[in-house]
Every structure is written in structure tokens, then in C-alpha cells.
Amino acid sequence: MSQPEGYIEAGQEQKICKLNKAIYGLKQAARAWHLKIEESRMQYGFEQSKADPCLFKFANNGNSMYIIVYVGDLLIAGKEEDIRKIINELEEEYELKNLGEKYKIEAIVEKLLKEAKPTNTPIDPTYLKQVEDVLQPNNTQYRQAVGALLYVATVPKPDISVAVNILSRRNEKPRERDWNVVKRIIRYLETTAELKLIISKDKEPILNAFCDADWENDKSSRK
């Protein structure tokens, strides 16, 4: 590589640097990283997909595990005990930051609530029928919380999507009752952190659809 700015020696400007390993941002870095992770996974019995070189599969005694590599991120799918084992193996080689759904939920709870009291529903059914109350003096914390909850609602916890969608409409002028719902959703996430949506291949899938007419229940907008 060319000599970096600030390290160029006078009279030796024509010289270049020889890298001992890849540096983040260089065009060769992505390939070097992929070759490294590929070699690492092969050592533990993973096979690289011929259809997608970023997908690695491991199968043993009927148990399958998959790893998807996206730049510096890894998405691991498999049985919980197998995932823990592979994470431990990866931690021996790399410095990892686990961004699993449970850890994301715990981070939000820890940041916004010191003690989360359990609740079984993310929002009060009568919320839209309640009258408007005092405005929040500052909407910064509210917007940060709703933004974090939107992330959680996107994939790991779709059951809070409706409640978070309602709260996101009030980002500009949140009221006290809106902030109380934010805290309620966080309590709900803490209560249901261990619950998962399981789709079994042993049963015939049945899809049920529901339609709900709101009939102007939102007192603030009459929608």
C-alpha cells in the first residue's frame, strides 16, 4: 500500500508499505476476512454452500446448524446448545459482540427501567379511548425508546408491532400516557423474553387472518 499520510519519509516517497495483515477499509480486506472465516469454519466441520459462499452448514446426527456471514456480522441458526457451543469456539479466535434478540431486549430494559414489573400485554386496550394529558417536557428520551422498540418489533418481537406503531405517531408531541405505554412495552418484553414463535414441520400449517374495524376509537384524531 502507499505510505499513509504523516508517515512518509523525505527522499523515500517512492517506497510502499508491505502489509502483514489486512487493514479494514482496503479493497483486499473483505476477501482476506472471508478466507479467514472460511478456513475457521472448515476446521469445525462446516461445509460452504456452493450456491452461496457466505452460507456455511454443519450437520451431525440429524442436527443441522447454519452460519450466514455478512461482512463482519454472523447470523447463526440451530439448536440453542449448538449455537452456544459455536459461539464459545468463535470467542476463542475473535472478539465477539452478541446481538441476539434477548440481549437486545435486556439492554433496552436496563437502560430505561431499573426494575421492570411483569405484564402480559404490551398496551392497555383502552389506550386510544383515553383523553389527552400533560405533554412530555422533552421528547428526546421518548424518541430514543420508540426507535429502539421499532428495531425489536421488526424481527424478534412482532407482537409489539401495533403498540409501537401507535406510539411512533406521537414522536413530536408525546404525552405522559404515551411514555407510560413505552414503559409498559418494556415490562412486557422483560416478561416474555423467553417466549418464542415455533413453527413445526410436523403439523400442517394453518393460516388465520383477522380484520378489525377501529370505528374512530382514537380520541385525538378520530381515526
JSON list of C-alpha atoms in Angstrom, two decimals:
[
{"chain": "A", "resi": 1, "resn": "MET", "atom": "CA", "xyz": [0.00, 0.00, 0.00]},
{"chain": "A", "resi": 2, "resn": "SER", "atom": "CA", "xyz": [1.06, 3.62, -0.39]},
{"chain": "A", "resi": 3, "resn": "GLN", "atom": "CA", "xyz": [2.71, 5.24, 2.58]},
{"chain": "A", "resi": 4, "resn": "PRO", "atom": "CA", "xyz": [-0.02, 6.72, 4.81]},
{"chain": "A", "resi": 5, "resn": "GLU", "atom": "CA", "xyz": [-0.16, 10.46, 5.36]},
{"chain": "A", "resi": 6, "resn": "GLY", "atom": "CA", "xyz": [2.08, 11.51, 8.21]},
{"chain": "A", "resi": 7, "resn": "TYR", "atom": "CA", "xyz": [4.44, 8.55, 7.80]},
{"chain": "A", "resi": 8, "resn": "ILE", "atom": "CA", "xyz": [6.09, 9.47, 4.50]},
{"chain": "A", "resi": 9, "resn": "GLU", "atom": "CA", "xyz": [9.87, 9.70, 4.82]},
{"chain": "A", "resi": 10, "resn": "ALA", "atom": "CA", "xyz": [11.56, 12.54, 2.97]},
{"chain": "A", "resi": 11, "resn": "GLY", "atom": "CA", "xyz": [13.51, 11.31, -0.01]},
{"chain": "A", "resi": 12, "resn": "GLN", "atom": "CA", "xyz": [11.77, 7.91, 0.06]},
{"chain": "A", "resi": 13, "resn": "GLU", "atom": "CA", "xyz": [8.35, 8.95, -1.21]},
{"chain": "A", "resi": 14, "resn": "GLN", "atom": "CA", "xyz": [8.51, 6.29, -3.94]},
{"chain": "A", "resi": 15, "resn": "LYS", "atom": "CA", "xyz": [8.54, 3.44, -1.44]},
{"chain": "A", "resi": 16, "resn": "ILE", "atom": "CA", "xyz": [5.44, 1.47, -0.49]},
{"chain": "A", "resi": 17, "resn": "CYS", "atom": "CA", "xyz": [4.43, -0.45, 2.65]},
{"chain": "A", "resi": 18, "resn": "LYS", "atom": "CA", "xyz": [4.12, -4.22, 2.86]},
{"chain": "A", "resi": 19, "resn": "LEU", "atom": "CA", "xyz": [1.16, -5.31, 4.97]},
{"chain": "A", "resi": 20, "resn": "ASN", "atom": "CA", "xyz": [1.46, -8.21, 7.38]},
{"chain": "A", "resi": 21, "resn": "LYS", "atom": "CA", "xyz": [-2.32, -8.49, 7.55]},
{"chain": "A", "resi": 22, "resn": "ALA", "atom": "CA", "xyz": [-5.40, -6.82, 6.12]},
{"chain": "A", "resi": 23, "resn": "ILE", "atom": "CA", "xyz": [-6.46, -3.36, 7.24]},
{"chain": "A", "resi": 24, "resn": "TYR", "atom": "CA", "xyz": [-10.15, -2.50, 7.46]},
{"chain": "A", "resi": 25, "resn": "GLY", "atom": "CA", "xyz": [-11.21, -0.36, 4.52]},
{"chain": "A", "resi": 26, "resn": "LEU", "atom": "CA", "xyz": [-8.76, -1.66, 1.94]},
{"chain": "A", "resi": 27, "resn": "LYS", "atom": "CA", "xyz": [-10.21, -3.44, -1.09]},
{"chain": "A", "resi": 28, "resn": "GLN", "atom": "CA", "xyz": [-8.42, -6.68, -0.18]},
{"chain": "A", "resi": 29, "resn": "ALA", "atom": "CA", "xyz": [-9.69, -6.68, 3.40]},
{"chain": "A", "resi": 30, "resn": "ALA", "atom": "CA", "xyz": [-13.11, -8.18, 2.64]},
{"chain": "A", "resi": 31, "resn": "ARG", "atom": "CA", "xyz": [-11.60, -11.13, 0.76]},
{"chain": "A", "resi": 32, "resn": "ALA", "atom": "CA", "xyz": [-8.94, -11.67, 3.42]},
{"chain": "A", "resi": 33, "resn": "TRP", "atom": "CA", "xyz": [-11.62, -11.75, 6.14]},
{"chain": "A", "resi": 34, "resn": "HIS", "atom": "CA", "xyz": [-13.81, -14.15, 4.16]},
{"chain": "A", "resi": 35, "resn": "LEU", "atom": "CA", "xyz": [-10.90, -16.53, 3.57]},
{"chain": "A", "resi": 36, "resn": "LYS", "atom": "CA", "xyz": [-10.11, -16.40, 7.29]},
{"chain": "A", "resi": 37, "resn": "ILE", "atom": "CA", "xyz": [-13.66, -17.17, 8.43]},
{"chain": "A", "resi": 38, "resn": "GLU", "atom": "CA", "xyz": [-13.98, -19.85, 5.74]},
{"chain": "A", "resi": 39, "resn": "GLU", "atom": "CA", "xyz": [-10.83, -21.60, 6.97]},
{"chain": "A", "resi": 40, "resn": "SER", "atom": "CA", "xyz": [-12.02, -21.28, 10.56]},
{"chain": "A", "resi": 41, "resn": "ARG", "atom": "CA", "xyz": [-15.44, -22.85, 9.89]},
{"chain": "A", "resi": 42, "resn": "MET", "atom": "CA", "xyz": [-13.98, -25.67, 7.80]},
{"chain": "A", "resi": 43, "resn": "GLN", "atom": "CA", "xyz": [-11.88, -26.72, 10.79]},
{"chain": "A", "resi": 44, "resn": "TYR", "atom": "CA", "xyz": [-15.06, -27.36, 12.78]},
{"chain": "A", "resi": 45, "resn": "GLY", "atom": "CA", "xyz": [-16.75, -29.44, 10.09]},
{"chain": "A", "resi": 46, "resn": "PHE", "atom": "CA", "xyz": [-18.83, -26.78, 8.36]},
{"chain": "A", "resi": 47, "resn": "GLU", "atom": "CA", "xyz": [-19.38, -27.03, 4.62]},
{"chain": "A", "resi": 48, "resn": "GLN", "atom": "CA", "xyz": [-19.55, -23.99, 2.41]},
{"chain": "A", "resi": 49, "resn": "SER", "atom": "CA", "xyz": [-22.64, -23.72, 0.24]},
{"chain": "A", "resi": 50, "resn": "LYS", "atom": "CA", "xyz": [-21.99, -24.00, -3.48]},
{"chain": "A", "resi": 51, "resn": "ALA", "atom": "CA", "xyz": [-24.98, -21.75, -4.16]},
{"chain": "A", "resi": 52, "resn": "ASP", "atom": "CA", "xyz": [-23.90, -19.01, -1.74]},
{"chain": "A", "resi": 53, "resn": "PRO", "atom": "CA", "xyz": [-20.30, -18.81, -0.45]},
{"chain": "A", "resi": 54, "resn": "CYS", "atom": "CA", "xyz": [-21.50, -16.75, 2.54]},
{"chain": "A", "resi": 55, "resn": "LEU", "atom": "CA", "xyz": [-23.55, -19.69, 3.86]},
{"chain": "A", "resi": 56, "resn": "PHE", "atom": "CA", "xyz": [-21.97, -22.47, 5.93]},
{"chain": "A", "resi": 57, "resn": "LYS", "atom": "CA", "xyz": [-23.79, -25.64, 7.00]},
{"chain": "A", "resi": 58, "resn": "PHE", "atom": "CA", "xyz": [-22.97, -28.21, 9.65]},
{"chain": "A", "resi": 59, "resn": "ALA", "atom": "CA", "xyz": [-24.86, -31.49, 10.05]},
{"chain": "A", "resi": 60, "resn": "ASN", "atom": "CA", "xyz": [-24.26, -34.14, 12.70]},
{"chain": "A", "resi": 61, "resn": "ASN", "atom": "CA", "xyz": [-26.59, -36.90, 13.96]},
{"chain": "A", "resi": 62, "resn": "GLY", "atom": "CA", "xyz": [-29.59, -35.25, 12.37]},
{"chain": "A", "resi": 63, "resn": "ASN", "atom": "CA", "xyz": [-28.82, -31.83, 13.88]},
{"chain": "A", "resi": 64, "resn": "SER", "atom": "CA", "xyz": [-28.20, -29.02, 11.43]},
{"chain": "A", "resi": 65, "resn": "MET", "atom": "CA", "xyz": [-26.67, -25.62, 12.04]},
{"chain": "A", "resi": 66, "resn": "TYR", "atom": "CA", "xyz": [-26.22, -22.72, 9.65]},
{"chain": "A", "resi": 67, "resn": "ILE", "atom": "CA", "xyz": [-23.98, -19.66, 9.68]},
{"chain": "A", "resi": 68, "resn": "ILE", "atom": "CA", "xyz": [-24.53, -16.73, 7.35]},
{"chain": "A", "resi": 69, "resn": "VAL", "atom": "CA", "xyz": [-21.63, -14.30, 7.01]},
{"chain": "A", "resi": 70, "resn": "TYR", "atom": "CA", "xyz": [-22.43, -10.70, 6.10]},
{"chain": "A", "resi": 71, "resn": "VAL", "atom": "CA", "xyz": [-19.28, -8.58, 6.17]},
{"chain": "A", "resi": 72, "resn": "GLY", "atom": "CA", "xyz": [-18.33, -8.67, 9.86]},
{"chain": "A", "resi": 73, "resn": "ASP", "atom": "CA", "xyz": [-21.69, -10.00, 11.09]},
{"chain": "A", "resi": 74, "resn": "LEU", "atom": "CA", "xyz": [-22.62, -13.63, 11.65]},
{"chain": "A", "resi": 75, "resn": "LEU", "atom": "CA", "xyz": [-26.16, -14.99, 11.81]},
{"chain": "A", "resi": 76, "resn": "ILE", "atom": "CA", "xyz": [-26.32, -18.43, 13.42]},
{"chain": "A", "resi": 77, "resn": "ALA", "atom": "CA", "xyz": [-29.33, -20.76, 13.25]},
{"chain": "A", "resi": 78, "resn": "GLY", "atom": "CA", "xyz": [-29.65, -24.09, 15.02]},
{"chain": "A", "resi": 79, "resn": "LYS", "atom": "CA", "xyz": [-30.39, -25.64, 18.39]},
{"chain": "A", "resi": 80, "resn": "GLU", "atom": "CA", "xyz": [-29.66, -23.41, 21.35]},
{"chain": "A", "resi": 81, "resn": "GLU", "atom": "CA", "xyz": [-26.98, -25.67, 22.84]},
{"chain": "A", "resi": 82, "resn": "ASP", "atom": "CA", "xyz": [-25.24, -25.96, 19.45]},
{"chain": "A", "resi": 83, "resn": "ILE", "atom": "CA", "xyz": [-25.32, -22.19, 18.99]},
{"chain": "A", "resi": 84, "resn": "ARG", "atom": "CA", "xyz": [-23.75, -21.66, 22.41]},
{"chain": "A", "resi": 85, "resn": "LYS", "atom": "CA", "xyz": [-21.01, -24.14, 21.56]},
{"chain": "A", "resi": 86, "resn": "ILE", "atom": "CA", "xyz": [-20.11, -22.48, 18.27]},
{"chain": "A", "resi": 87, "resn": "ILE", "atom": "CA", "xyz": [-20.15, -19.04, 19.91]},
{"chain": "A", "resi": 88, "resn": "ASN", "atom": "CA", "xyz": [-17.68, -20.29, 22.51]},
{"chain": "A", "resi": 89, "resn": "GLU", "atom": "CA", "xyz": [-15.46, -21.63, 19.73]},
{"chain": "A", "resi": 90, "resn": "LEU", "atom": "CA", "xyz": [-15.63, -18.33, 17.85]},
{"chain": "A", "resi": 91, "resn": "GLU", "atom": "CA", "xyz": [-14.78, -16.38, 21.00]},
{"chain": "A", "resi": 92, "resn": "GLU", "atom": "CA", "xyz": [-11.51, -18.31, 21.22]},
{"chain": "A", "resi": 93, "resn": "GLU", "atom": "CA", "xyz": [-10.48, -16.80, 17.87]},
{"chain": "A", "resi": 94, "resn": "TYR", "atom": "CA", "xyz": [-12.30, -13.47, 17.68]},
{"chain": "A", "resi": 95, "resn": "GLU", "atom": "CA", "xyz": [-13.62, -10.73, 19.90]},
{"chain": "A", "resi": 96, "resn": "LEU", "atom": "CA", "xyz": [-17.39, -11.07, 19.59]},
{"chain": "A", "resi": 97, "resn": "LYS", "atom": "CA", "xyz": [-20.35, -8.88, 20.44]},
{"chain": "A", "resi": 98, "resn": "ASN", "atom": "CA", "xyz": [-23.53, -10.90, 20.80]},
{"chain": "A", "resi": 99, "resn": "LEU", "atom": "CA", "xyz": [-26.53, -9.03, 19.39]},
{"chain": "A", "resi": 100, "resn": "GLY", "atom": "CA", "xyz": [-29.08, -11.79, 19.91]},
{"chain": "A", "resi": 101, "resn": "GLU", "atom": "CA", "xyz": [-32.70, -10.74, 20.47]},
{"chain": "A", "resi": 102, "resn": "LYS", "atom": "CA", "xyz": [-32.69, -11.49, 24.19]},
{"chain": "A", "resi": 103, "resn": "TYR", "atom": "CA", "xyz": [-29.59, -9.38, 24.74]},
{"chain": "A", "resi": 104, "resn": "LYS", "atom": "CA", "xyz": [-31.11, -6.50, 22.78]},
{"chain": "A", "resi": 105, "resn": "ILE", "atom": "CA", "xyz": [-34.24, -6.62, 24.94]},
{"chain": "A", "resi": 106, "resn": "GLU", "atom": "CA", "xyz": [-32.20, -6.75, 28.14]},
{"chain": "A", "resi": 107, "resn": "ALA", "atom": "CA", "xyz": [-30.15, -3.75, 27.01]},
{"chain": "A", "resi": 108, "resn": "ILE", "atom": "CA", "xyz": [-33.29, -1.68, 26.46]},
{"chain": "A", "resi": 109, "resn": "VAL", "atom": "CA", "xyz": [-34.76, -2.70, 29.79]},
{"chain": "A", "resi": 110, "resn": "GLU", "atom": "CA", "xyz": [-31.54, -1.96, 31.64]},
{"chain": "A", "resi": 111, "resn": "LYS", "atom": "CA", "xyz": [-31.26, 1.47, 30.05]},
{"chain": "A", "resi": 112, "resn": "LEU", "atom": "CA", "xyz": [-34.82, 2.66, 30.64]},
{"chain": "A", "resi": 113, "resn": "LEU", "atom": "CA", "xyz": [-36.04, 0.81, 33.70]},
{"chain": "A", "resi": 114, "resn": "LYS", "atom": "CA", "xyz": [-34.20, -0.29, 36.79]},
{"chain": "A", "resi": 115, "resn": "GLU", "atom": "CA", "xyz": [-36.98, -2.64, 37.88]},
{"chain": "A", "resi": 116, "resn": "ALA", "atom": "CA", "xyz": [-39.37, -4.00, 35.27]},
{"chain": "A", "resi": 117, "resn": "LYS", "atom": "CA", "xyz": [-42.66, -5.19, 36.74]},
{"chain": "A", "resi": 118, "resn": "PRO", "atom": "CA", "xyz": [-44.21, -8.04, 34.73]},
{"chain": "A", "resi": 119, "resn": "THR", "atom": "CA", "xyz": [-47.17, -7.52, 32.39]},
{"chain": "A", "resi": 120, "resn": "ASN", "atom": "CA", "xyz": [-48.81, -9.88, 29.90]},
{"chain": "A", "resi": 121, "resn": "THR", "atom": "CA", "xyz": [-49.93, -7.30, 27.32]},
{"chain": "A", "resi": 122, "resn": "PRO", "atom": "CA", "xyz": [-47.88, -4.58, 25.58]},
{"chain": "A", "resi": 123, "resn": "ILE", "atom": "CA", "xyz": [-50.61, -1.91, 25.65]},
{"chain": "A", "resi": 124, "resn": "ASP", "atom": "CA", "xyz": [-53.82, -1.14, 27.52]},
{"chain": "A", "resi": 125, "resn": "PRO", "atom": "CA", "xyz": [-56.83, -1.97, 25.29]},
{"chain": "A", "resi": 126, "resn": "THR", "atom": "CA", "xyz": [-58.44, 1.33, 26.35]},
{"chain": "A", "resi": 127, "resn": "TYR", "atom": "CA", "xyz": [-55.38, 3.42, 25.43]},
{"chain": "A", "resi": 128, "resn": "LEU", "atom": "CA", "xyz": [-56.92, 5.05, 22.34]},
{"chain": "A", "resi": 129, "resn": "LYS", "atom": "CA", "xyz": [-60.05, 5.94, 24.29]},
{"chain": "A", "resi": 130, "resn": "GLN", "atom": "CA", "xyz": [-58.14, 7.83, 26.96]},
{"chain": "A", "resi": 131, "resn": "VAL", "atom": "CA", "xyz": [-58.23, 11.62, 27.00]},
{"chain": "A", "resi": 132, "resn": "GLU", "atom": "CA", "xyz": [-55.10, 13.63, 26.27]},
{"chain": "A", "resi": 133, "resn": "ASP", "atom": "CA", "xyz": [-52.98, 14.60, 29.26]},
{"chain": "A", "resi": 134, "resn": "VAL", "atom": "CA", "xyz": [-49.77, 16.54, 30.01]},
{"chain": "A", "resi": 135, "resn": "LEU", "atom": "CA", "xyz": [-47.13, 16.88, 27.29]},
{"chain": "A", "resi": 136, "resn": "GLN", "atom": "CA", "xyz": [-43.66, 15.49, 27.97]},
{"chain": "A", "resi": 137, "resn": "PRO", "atom": "CA", "xyz": [-41.19, 18.34, 28.59]},
{"chain": "A", "resi": 138, "resn": "ASN", "atom": "CA", "xyz": [-38.62, 16.71, 26.29]},
{"chain": "A", "resi": 139, "resn": "ASN", "atom": "CA", "xyz": [-39.26, 14.17, 23.55]},
{"chain": "A", "resi": 140, "resn": "THR", "atom": "CA", "xyz": [-35.62, 13.02, 23.17]},
{"chain": "A", "resi": 141, "resn": "GLN", "atom": "CA", "xyz": [-35.82, 10.04, 25.53]},
{"chain": "A", "resi": 142, "resn": "TYR", "atom": "CA", "xyz": [-39.23, 9.09, 24.15]},
{"chain": "A", "resi": 143, "resn": "ARG", "atom": "CA", "xyz": [-37.97, 9.06, 20.56]},
{"chain": "A", "resi": 144, "resn": "GLN", "atom": "CA", "xyz": [-34.90, 7.05, 21.51]},
{"chain": "A", "resi": 145, "resn": "ALA", "atom": "CA", "xyz": [-37.05, 4.47, 23.27]},
{"chain": "A", "resi": 146, "resn": "VAL", "atom": "CA", "xyz": [-39.54, 4.19, 20.40]},
{"chain": "A", "resi": 147, "resn": "GLY", "atom": "CA", "xyz": [-36.67, 3.87, 17.91]},
{"chain": "A", "resi": 148, "resn": "ALA", "atom": "CA", "xyz": [-35.18, 1.00, 19.91]},
{"chain": "A", "resi": 149, "resn": "LEU", "atom": "CA", "xyz": [-38.58, -0.68, 20.19]},
{"chain": "A", "resi": 150, "resn": "LEU", "atom": "CA", "xyz": [-39.11, -0.37, 16.42]},
{"chain": "A", "resi": 151, "resn": "TYR", "atom": "CA", "xyz": [-35.91, -2.37, 15.94]},
{"chain": "A", "resi": 152, "resn": "VAL", "atom": "CA", "xyz": [-37.15, -5.09, 18.29]},
{"chain": "A", "resi": 153, "resn": "ALA", "atom": "CA", "xyz": [-40.60, -5.15, 16.67]},
{"chain": "A", "resi": 154, "resn": "THR", "atom": "CA", "xyz": [-39.15, -5.65, 13.19]},
{"chain": "A", "resi": 155, "resn": "VAL", "atom": "CA", "xyz": [-37.95, -9.23, 13.68]},
{"chain": "A", "resi": 156, "resn": "PRO", "atom": "CA", "xyz": [-37.67, -10.81, 17.15]},
{"chain": "A", "resi": 157, "resn": "LYS", "atom": "CA", "xyz": [-40.91, -9.49, 18.72]},
{"chain": "A", "resi": 158, "resn": "PRO", "atom": "CA", "xyz": [-43.60, -8.77, 16.12]},
{"chain": "A", "resi": 159, "resn": "ASP", "atom": "CA", "xyz": [-46.23, -8.98, 18.86]},
{"chain": "A", "resi": 160, "resn": "ILE", "atom": "CA", "xyz": [-45.38, -5.41, 19.91]},
{"chain": "A", "resi": 161, "resn": "SER", "atom": "CA", "xyz": [-45.66, -4.00, 16.36]},
{"chain": "A", "resi": 162, "resn": "VAL", "atom": "CA", "xyz": [-49.13, -2.49, 16.73]},
{"chain": "A", "resi": 163, "resn": "ALA", "atom": "CA", "xyz": [-48.36, -0.82, 20.05]},
{"chain": "A", "resi": 164, "resn": "VAL", "atom": "CA", "xyz": [-45.04, 0.59, 18.80]},
{"chain": "A", "resi": 165, "resn": "ASN", "atom": "CA", "xyz": [-46.67, 1.79, 15.58]},
{"chain": "A", "resi": 166, "resn": "ILE", "atom": "CA", "xyz": [-49.22, 3.76, 17.60]},
{"chain": "A", "resi": 167, "resn": "LEU", "atom": "CA", "xyz": [-46.50, 5.30, 19.77]},
{"chain": "A", "resi": 168, "resn": "SER", "atom": "CA", "xyz": [-44.38, 6.27, 16.76]},
{"chain": "A", "resi": 169, "resn": "ARG", "atom": "CA", "xyz": [-47.17, 8.58, 15.58]},
{"chain": "A", "resi": 170, "resn": "ARG", "atom": "CA", "xyz": [-46.61, 10.68, 18.70]},
{"chain": "A", "resi": 171, "resn": "ASN", "atom": "CA", "xyz": [-42.87, 11.27, 18.41]},
{"chain": "A", "resi": 172, "resn": "GLU", "atom": "CA", "xyz": [-43.20, 15.03, 18.05]},
{"chain": "A", "resi": 173, "resn": "LYS", "atom": "CA", "xyz": [-45.52, 15.67, 20.98]},
{"chain": "A", "resi": 174, "resn": "PRO", "atom": "CA", "xyz": [-45.57, 12.67, 23.30]},
{"chain": "A", "resi": 175, "resn": "ARG", "atom": "CA", "xyz": [-47.72, 12.86, 26.40]},
{"chain": "A", "resi": 176, "resn": "GLU", "atom": "CA", "xyz": [-47.39, 11.29, 29.81]},
{"chain": "A", "resi": 177, "resn": "ARG", "atom": "CA", "xyz": [-49.68, 8.40, 28.90]},
{"chain": "A", "resi": 178, "resn": "ASP", "atom": "CA", "xyz": [-47.54, 7.67, 25.82]},
{"chain": "A", "resi": 179, "resn": "TRP", "atom": "CA", "xyz": [-44.42, 7.41, 27.96]},
{"chain": "A", "resi": 180, "resn": "ASN", "atom": "CA", "xyz": [-46.27, 5.08, 30.33]},
{"chain": "A", "resi": 181, "resn": "VAL", "atom": "CA", "xyz": [-47.05, 2.80, 27.38]},
{"chain": "A", "resi": 182, "resn": "VAL", "atom": "CA", "xyz": [-43.36, 2.79, 26.40]},
{"chain": "A", "resi": 183, "resn": "LYS", "atom": "CA", "xyz": [-42.51, 1.57, 29.88]},
{"chain": "A", "resi": 184, "resn": "ARG", "atom": "CA", "xyz": [-45.33, -0.97, 29.73]},
{"chain": "A", "resi": 185, "resn": "ILE", "atom": "CA", "xyz": [-43.98, -2.42, 26.46]},
{"chain": "A", "resi": 186, "resn": "ILE", "atom": "CA", "xyz": [-40.55, -2.74, 28.03]},
{"chain": "A", "resi": 187, "resn": "ARG", "atom": "CA", "xyz": [-42.06, -4.55, 31.00]},
{"chain": "A", "resi": 188, "resn": "TYR", "atom": "CA", "xyz": [-43.86, -6.82, 28.52]},
{"chain": "A", "resi": 189, "resn": "LEU", "atom": "CA", "xyz": [-40.58, -7.57, 26.72]},
{"chain": "A", "resi": 190, "resn": "GLU", "atom": "CA", "xyz": [-38.94, -8.47, 30.00]},
{"chain": "A", "resi": 191, "resn": "THR", "atom": "CA", "xyz": [-41.87, -10.73, 30.93]},
{"chain": "A", "resi": 192, "resn": "THR", "atom": "CA", "xyz": [-41.92, -12.55, 27.58]},
{"chain": "A", "resi": 193, "resn": "ALA", "atom": "CA", "xyz": [-38.19, -12.57, 26.78]},
{"chain": "A", "resi": 194, "resn": "GLU", "atom": "CA", "xyz": [-38.05, -16.38, 26.88]},
{"chain": "A", "resi": 195, "resn": "LEU", "atom": "CA", "xyz": [-41.15, -16.93, 24.71]},
{"chain": "A", "resi": 196, "resn": "LYS", "atom": "CA", "xyz": [-40.57, -17.87, 21.07]},
{"chain": "A", "resi": 197, "resn": "LEU", "atom": "CA", "xyz": [-42.64, -18.41, 17.96]},
{"chain": "A", "resi": 198, "resn": "ILE", "atom": "CA", "xyz": [-42.21, -22.05, 16.95]},
{"chain": "A", "resi": 199, "resn": "ILE", "atom": "CA", "xyz": [-43.21, -23.28, 13.51]},
{"chain": "A", "resi": 200, "resn": "SER", "atom": "CA", "xyz": [-43.16, -27.06, 13.41]},
{"chain": "A", "resi": 201, "resn": "LYS", "atom": "CA", "xyz": [-42.78, -29.03, 10.20]},
{"chain": "A", "resi": 202, "resn": "ASP", "atom": "CA", "xyz": [-44.65, -31.95, 11.79]},
{"chain": "A", "resi": 203, "resn": "LYS", "atom": "CA", "xyz": [-48.01, -30.21, 11.54]},
{"chain": "A", "resi": 204, "resn": "GLU", "atom": "CA", "xyz": [-49.97, -28.95, 8.56]},
{"chain": "A", "resi": 205, "resn": "PRO", "atom": "CA", "xyz": [-49.71, -25.13, 8.59]},
{"chain": "A", "resi": 206, "resn": "ILE", "atom": "CA", "xyz": [-52.99, -23.28, 9.05]},
{"chain": "A", "resi": 207, "resn": "LEU", "atom": "CA", "xyz": [-53.13, -19.55, 8.36]},
{"chain": "A", "resi": 208, "resn": "ASN", "atom": "CA", "xyz": [-55.79, -17.44, 10.07]},
{"chain": "A", "resi": 209, "resn": "ALA", "atom": "CA", "xyz": [-56.50, -13.84, 9.07]},
{"chain": "A", "resi": 210, "resn": "PHE", "atom": "CA", "xyz": [-58.30, -11.23, 11.15]},
{"chain": "A", "resi": 211, "resn": "CYS", "atom": "CA", "xyz": [-59.69, -7.84, 10.24]},
{"chain": "A", "resi": 212, "resn": "ASP", "atom": "CA", "xyz": [-60.59, -5.23, 12.84]},
{"chain": "A", "resi": 213, "resn": "ALA", "atom": "CA", "xyz": [-62.58, -2.04, 12.25]},
{"chain": "A", "resi": 214, "resn": "ASP", "atom": "CA", "xyz": [-61.50, 0.68, 14.66]},
{"chain": "A", "resi": 215, "resn": "TRP", "atom": "CA", "xyz": [-64.59, 2.91, 14.49]},
{"chain": "A", "resi": 216, "resn": "GLU", "atom": "CA", "xyz": [-62.90, 6.18, 15.48]},
{"chain": "A", "resi": 217, "resn": "ASN", "atom": "CA", "xyz": [-61.58, 4.95, 18.80]},
{"chain": "A", "resi": 218, "resn": "ASP", "atom": "CA", "xyz": [-58.61, 7.34, 18.75]},
{"chain": "A", "resi": 219, "resn": "LYS", "atom": "CA", "xyz": [-59.94, 10.39, 20.58]},
{"chain": "A", "resi": 220, "resn": "SER", "atom": "CA", "xyz": [-57.03, 12.58, 19.44]},
{"chain": "A", "resi": 221, "resn": "SER", "atom": "CA", "xyz": [-57.52, 12.11, 15.68]},
{"chain": "A", "resi": 222, "resn": "ARG", "atom": "CA", "xyz": [-60.95, 10.45, 15.39]},
{"chain": "A", "resi": 223, "resn": "LYS", "atom": "CA", "xyz": [-59.43, 7.77, 13.16]}
]
